[in-house]
Coordinates of C-alpha atoms in Angstrom, one line a residue:
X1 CA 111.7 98.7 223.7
X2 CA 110.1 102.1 223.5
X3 CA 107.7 100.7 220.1
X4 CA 105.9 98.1 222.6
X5 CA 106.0 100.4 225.4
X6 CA 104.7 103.5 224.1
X7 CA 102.3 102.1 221.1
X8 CA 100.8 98.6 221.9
X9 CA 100.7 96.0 224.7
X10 CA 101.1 93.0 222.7
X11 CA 100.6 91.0 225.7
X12 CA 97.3 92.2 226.0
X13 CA 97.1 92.2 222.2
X14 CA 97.5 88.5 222.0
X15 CA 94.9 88.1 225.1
X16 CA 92.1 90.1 223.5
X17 CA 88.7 88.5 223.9
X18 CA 85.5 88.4 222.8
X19 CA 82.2 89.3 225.2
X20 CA 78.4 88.1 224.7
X21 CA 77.3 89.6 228.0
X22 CA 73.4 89.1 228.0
X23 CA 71.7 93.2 228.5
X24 CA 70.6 92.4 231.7
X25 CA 73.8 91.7 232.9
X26 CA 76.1 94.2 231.5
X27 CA 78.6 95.3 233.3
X28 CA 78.5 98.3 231.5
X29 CA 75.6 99.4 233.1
X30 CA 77.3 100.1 236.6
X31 CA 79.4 102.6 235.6
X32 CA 77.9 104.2 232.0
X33 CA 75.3 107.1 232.6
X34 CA 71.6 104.9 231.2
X35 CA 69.4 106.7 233.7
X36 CA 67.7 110.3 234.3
X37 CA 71.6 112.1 234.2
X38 CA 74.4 112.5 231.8
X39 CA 77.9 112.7 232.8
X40 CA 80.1 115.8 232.7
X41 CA 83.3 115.1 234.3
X42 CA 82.3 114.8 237.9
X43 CA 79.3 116.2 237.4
X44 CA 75.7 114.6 237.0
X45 CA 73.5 116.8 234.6
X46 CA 70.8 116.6 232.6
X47 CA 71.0 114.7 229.7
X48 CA 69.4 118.1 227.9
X49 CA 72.4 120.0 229.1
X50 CA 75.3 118.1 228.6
X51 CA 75.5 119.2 224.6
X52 CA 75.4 122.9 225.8
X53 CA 77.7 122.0 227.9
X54 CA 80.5 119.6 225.7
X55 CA 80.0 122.3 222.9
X56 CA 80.9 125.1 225.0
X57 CA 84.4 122.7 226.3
X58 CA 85.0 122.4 222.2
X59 CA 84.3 125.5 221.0
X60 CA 87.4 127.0 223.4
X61 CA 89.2 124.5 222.6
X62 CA 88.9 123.8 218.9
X63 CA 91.6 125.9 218.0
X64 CA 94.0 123.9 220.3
X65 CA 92.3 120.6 219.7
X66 CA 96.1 118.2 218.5
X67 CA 97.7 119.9 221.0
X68 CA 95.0 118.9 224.1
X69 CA 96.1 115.6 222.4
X70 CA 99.4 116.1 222.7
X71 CA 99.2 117.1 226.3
X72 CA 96.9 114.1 227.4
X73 CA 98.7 111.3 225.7
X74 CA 102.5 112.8 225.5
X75 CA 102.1 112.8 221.9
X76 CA 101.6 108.9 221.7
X77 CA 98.4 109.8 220.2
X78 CA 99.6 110.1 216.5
X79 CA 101.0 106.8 217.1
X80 CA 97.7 105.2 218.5
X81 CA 95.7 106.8 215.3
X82 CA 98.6 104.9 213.3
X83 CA 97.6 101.7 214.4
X84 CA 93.8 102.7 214.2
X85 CA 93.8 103.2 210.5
X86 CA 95.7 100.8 209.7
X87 CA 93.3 98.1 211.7
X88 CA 90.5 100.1 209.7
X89 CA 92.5 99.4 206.0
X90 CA 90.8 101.8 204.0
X91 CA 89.7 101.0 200.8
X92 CA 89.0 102.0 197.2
X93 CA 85.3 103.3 196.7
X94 CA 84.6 102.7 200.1
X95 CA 82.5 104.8 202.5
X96 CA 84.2 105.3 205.7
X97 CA 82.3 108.0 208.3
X98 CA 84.9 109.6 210.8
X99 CA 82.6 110.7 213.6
X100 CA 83.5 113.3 216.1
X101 CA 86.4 113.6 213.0
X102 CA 86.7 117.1 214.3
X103 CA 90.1 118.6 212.9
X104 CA 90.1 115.5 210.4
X105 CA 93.1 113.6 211.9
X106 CA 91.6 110.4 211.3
X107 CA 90.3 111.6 208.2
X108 CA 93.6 112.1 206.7
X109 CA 94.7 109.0 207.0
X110 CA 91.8 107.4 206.0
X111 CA 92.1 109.6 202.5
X112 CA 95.7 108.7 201.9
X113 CA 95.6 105.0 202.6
X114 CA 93.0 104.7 200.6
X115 CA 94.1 107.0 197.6
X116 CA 97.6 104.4 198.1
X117 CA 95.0 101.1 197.5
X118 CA 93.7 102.8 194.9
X119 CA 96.3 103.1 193.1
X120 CA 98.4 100.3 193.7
X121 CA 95.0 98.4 192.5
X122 CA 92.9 100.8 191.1
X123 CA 88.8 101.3 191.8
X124 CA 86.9 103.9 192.5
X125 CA 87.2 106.8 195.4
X126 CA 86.8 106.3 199.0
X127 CA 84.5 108.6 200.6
X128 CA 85.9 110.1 203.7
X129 CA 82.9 111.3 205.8
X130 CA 83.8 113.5 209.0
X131 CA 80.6 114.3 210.9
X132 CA 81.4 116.3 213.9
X133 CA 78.5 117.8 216.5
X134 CA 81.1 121.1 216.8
X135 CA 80.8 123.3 214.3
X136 CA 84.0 125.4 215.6
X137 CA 85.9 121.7 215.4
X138 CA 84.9 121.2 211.6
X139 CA 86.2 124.6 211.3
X140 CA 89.2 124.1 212.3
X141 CA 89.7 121.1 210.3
X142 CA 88.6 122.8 207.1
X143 CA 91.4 125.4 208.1
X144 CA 94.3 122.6 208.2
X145 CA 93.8 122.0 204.6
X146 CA 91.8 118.5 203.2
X147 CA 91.5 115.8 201.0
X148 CA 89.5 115.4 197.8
X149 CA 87.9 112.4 199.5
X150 CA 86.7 114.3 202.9
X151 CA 83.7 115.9 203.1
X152 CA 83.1 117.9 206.2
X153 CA 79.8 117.4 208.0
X154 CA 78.2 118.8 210.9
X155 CA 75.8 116.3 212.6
X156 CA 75.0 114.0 216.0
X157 CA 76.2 111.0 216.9
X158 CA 73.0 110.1 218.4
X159 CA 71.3 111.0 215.2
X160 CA 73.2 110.7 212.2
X161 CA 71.6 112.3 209.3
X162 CA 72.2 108.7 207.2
X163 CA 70.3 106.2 205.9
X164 CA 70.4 102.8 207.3
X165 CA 73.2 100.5 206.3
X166 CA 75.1 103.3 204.6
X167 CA 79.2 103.0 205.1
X168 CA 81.3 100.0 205.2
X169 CA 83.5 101.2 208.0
X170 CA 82.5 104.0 211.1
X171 CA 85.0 104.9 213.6
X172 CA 84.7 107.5 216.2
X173 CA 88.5 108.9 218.1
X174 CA 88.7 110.5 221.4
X175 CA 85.0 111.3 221.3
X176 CA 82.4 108.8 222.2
X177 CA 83.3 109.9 226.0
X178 CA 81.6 113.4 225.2
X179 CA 78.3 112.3 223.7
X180 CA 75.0 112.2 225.9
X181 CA 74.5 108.8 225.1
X182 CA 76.9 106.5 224.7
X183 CA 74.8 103.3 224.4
X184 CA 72.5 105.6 221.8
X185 CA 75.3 106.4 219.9
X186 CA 76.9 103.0 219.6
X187 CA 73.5 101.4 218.4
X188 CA 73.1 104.3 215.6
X189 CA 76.9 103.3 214.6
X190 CA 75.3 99.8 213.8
X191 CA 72.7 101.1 212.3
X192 CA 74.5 103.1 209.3
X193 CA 76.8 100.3 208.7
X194 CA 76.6 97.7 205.9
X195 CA 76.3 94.1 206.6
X196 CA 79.6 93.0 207.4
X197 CA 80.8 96.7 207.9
X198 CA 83.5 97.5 211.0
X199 CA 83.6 99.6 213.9
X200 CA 86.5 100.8 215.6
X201 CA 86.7 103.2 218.6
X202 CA 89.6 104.7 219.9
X203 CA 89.1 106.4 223.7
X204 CA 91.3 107.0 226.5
X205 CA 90.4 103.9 228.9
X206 CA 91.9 103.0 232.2
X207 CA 95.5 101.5 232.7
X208 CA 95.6 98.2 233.8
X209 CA 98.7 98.0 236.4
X210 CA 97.7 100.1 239.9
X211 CA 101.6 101.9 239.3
X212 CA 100.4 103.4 236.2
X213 CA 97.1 103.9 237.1
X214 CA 98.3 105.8 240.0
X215 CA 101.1 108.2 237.7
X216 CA 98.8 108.8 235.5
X217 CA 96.2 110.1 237.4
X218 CA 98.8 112.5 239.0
X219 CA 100.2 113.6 235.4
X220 CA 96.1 114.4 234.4
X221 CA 94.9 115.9 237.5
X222 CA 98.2 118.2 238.5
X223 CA 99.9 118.8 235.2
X224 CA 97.1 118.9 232.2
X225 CA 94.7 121.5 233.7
X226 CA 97.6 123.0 234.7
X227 CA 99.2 123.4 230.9
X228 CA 95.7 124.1 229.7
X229 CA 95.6 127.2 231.4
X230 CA 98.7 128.6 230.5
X231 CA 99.2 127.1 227.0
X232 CA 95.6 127.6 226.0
X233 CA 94.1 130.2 228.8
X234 CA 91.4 127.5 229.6
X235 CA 91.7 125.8 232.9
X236 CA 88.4 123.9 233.3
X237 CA 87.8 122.6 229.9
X238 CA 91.3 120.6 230.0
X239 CA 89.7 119.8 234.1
X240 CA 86.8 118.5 232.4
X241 CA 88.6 116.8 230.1
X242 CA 90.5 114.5 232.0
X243 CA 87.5 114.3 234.4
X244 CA 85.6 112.4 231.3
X245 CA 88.3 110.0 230.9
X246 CA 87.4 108.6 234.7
X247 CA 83.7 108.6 234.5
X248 CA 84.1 106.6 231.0
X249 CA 83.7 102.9 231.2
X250 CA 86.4 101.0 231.3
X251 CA 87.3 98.3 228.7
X252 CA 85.5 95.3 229.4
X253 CA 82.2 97.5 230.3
X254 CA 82.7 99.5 227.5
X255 CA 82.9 95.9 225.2
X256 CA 80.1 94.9 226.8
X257 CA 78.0 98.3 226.0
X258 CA 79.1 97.4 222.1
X259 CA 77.2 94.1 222.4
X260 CA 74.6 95.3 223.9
X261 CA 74.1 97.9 220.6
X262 CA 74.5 94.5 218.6
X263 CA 77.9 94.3 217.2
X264 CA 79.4 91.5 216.8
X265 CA 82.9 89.9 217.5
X266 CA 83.7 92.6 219.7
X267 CA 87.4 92.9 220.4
X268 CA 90.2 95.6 222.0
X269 CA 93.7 95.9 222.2
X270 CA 95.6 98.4 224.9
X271 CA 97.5 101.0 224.4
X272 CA 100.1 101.9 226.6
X273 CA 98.9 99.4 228.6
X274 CA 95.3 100.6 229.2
X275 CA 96.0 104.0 228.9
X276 CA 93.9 104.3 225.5
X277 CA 92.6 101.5 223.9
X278 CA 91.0 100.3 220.3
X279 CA 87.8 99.0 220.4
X280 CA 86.7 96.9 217.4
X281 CA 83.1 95.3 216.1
X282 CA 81.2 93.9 213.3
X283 CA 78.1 94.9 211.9
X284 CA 77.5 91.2 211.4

């Protein structure tokens, strides 16, 4: 069936579990950048650089960002996004912060979903937050049109300009892979959130058969950079690109960073068995 195939493995759906690795024993820590250097693709840089660097990879790209998408994911993206918002269930009058929202994919959805609560129950207006580091990404997203609930925000993920205990819901798409910090950013996720507020994270991960694995890496490697260069004229960001989705932790390390920035209940579900998946915690 092309629906279980393409959008969720409900096999590893049903399996999901939950992770209370102690700090000192996080798996995580083996293969997430915590010491002097920051990841960038392949390389190892300096954590100062790395923003110059990511920015300069978005600002090329910004105007091309759904299609990079496209081309890394086949398209399934739209469907993973689907199933992200609807995990997420927007609400009436609630604050929802789309970090890294860049073109406001996530956004959207958010807006509409909760516009649809709204009116089926009534209550107040959600508030759609995107907060992208990118200025050129919030750009384009201001260009694809809006809704009255988003407002567009340029900020850090590392330091959002928030007060603590701020939004009932944060959730960050294809972009936690690009920050500096990914443990910094995770804990300053739990820190705007309300009591009882949810996080969810959707990031290319890492298959989990060696056969996919292994045609999937071929598909990144020779074809992506390949498209990138004559689709968008830009070779090495798309190179970068899929480089990032490597170094990136891979689920359980990844779960495991989430507890470690003090969420609770922490929880994914594969995509296209491993080739994306949904991360999910509690601000509990």
């Amino acid at each position: 069936m092309v629906w279980s195939l393409w959008f969720v493995d409900k096999s590893e759906q049903r399996q999901t579990n939950h992770y209370h690795w102690p700090a000192s024993k996080s798996p995580a820590r083996e293969q997430a950048m915590t010491g002097p250097s920051a990841t960038f693709g392949y390389r190892d840089v300096d954590p100062a650089e790395k923003p110059r660097l990511v920015r300069g990879v978005f600002d090329r790209v910004a105007s091309r960002y759904d299609l990079m998408n496209d081309l890394m994911s086949a398209g399934v993206h739209r469907l993973w996004k689907d199933a992200v918002a609807a995990r997420l269930n927007p609400q009436p009058g609630e604050i929802i912060v789309d970090c890294a929202g860049g073109t406001g994919d996530m956004a959207r959805r958010y807006a509409k979903m909760a516009r649809a609560a709204k009116g089926r129950r009534g209550g107040e207006d959600a508030t759609i937050m995107v907060i992208d580091y990118n200025g050129e990404m919030i750009a384009a997203g201001r260009e694809k049109g809006g809704e009255p609930e988003i407002t567009w925000n340029v900020g850090d993920a590392q330091r959002l300009p928030l007060p603590d205990g701020y939004a009932d819901a944060y959730s960050i798409a294809f972009g936690i892979r690009n920050v500096t910090d990914v443990l910094a950013a995770l804990k300053e996720a739990r820190r705007v959130l309300k009591p009882g507020g949810r996080f969810l994270c959707l990031e290319f991960s890492h298959p989990v058969t060696e056969a996919l694995r292994k045609a999937y890496d071929a598909y990144s490697f020779a074809v992506i950079p390949m498209i990138g260069e004559h689709v968008a004229g830009d070779r090495a960001s798309y190179q970068y690109l899929v480089e990032s989705i490597r170094r990136f932790p891979d689920q359980k390390a990844f779960a495991a960073l989430m507890v470690e920035a003090g969420f609770k209940r922490v929880t994914y579900s594969n995509f296209t068995a491993g080739v994306a998946a949904m991360h999910q915690g509690w601000a509990i």
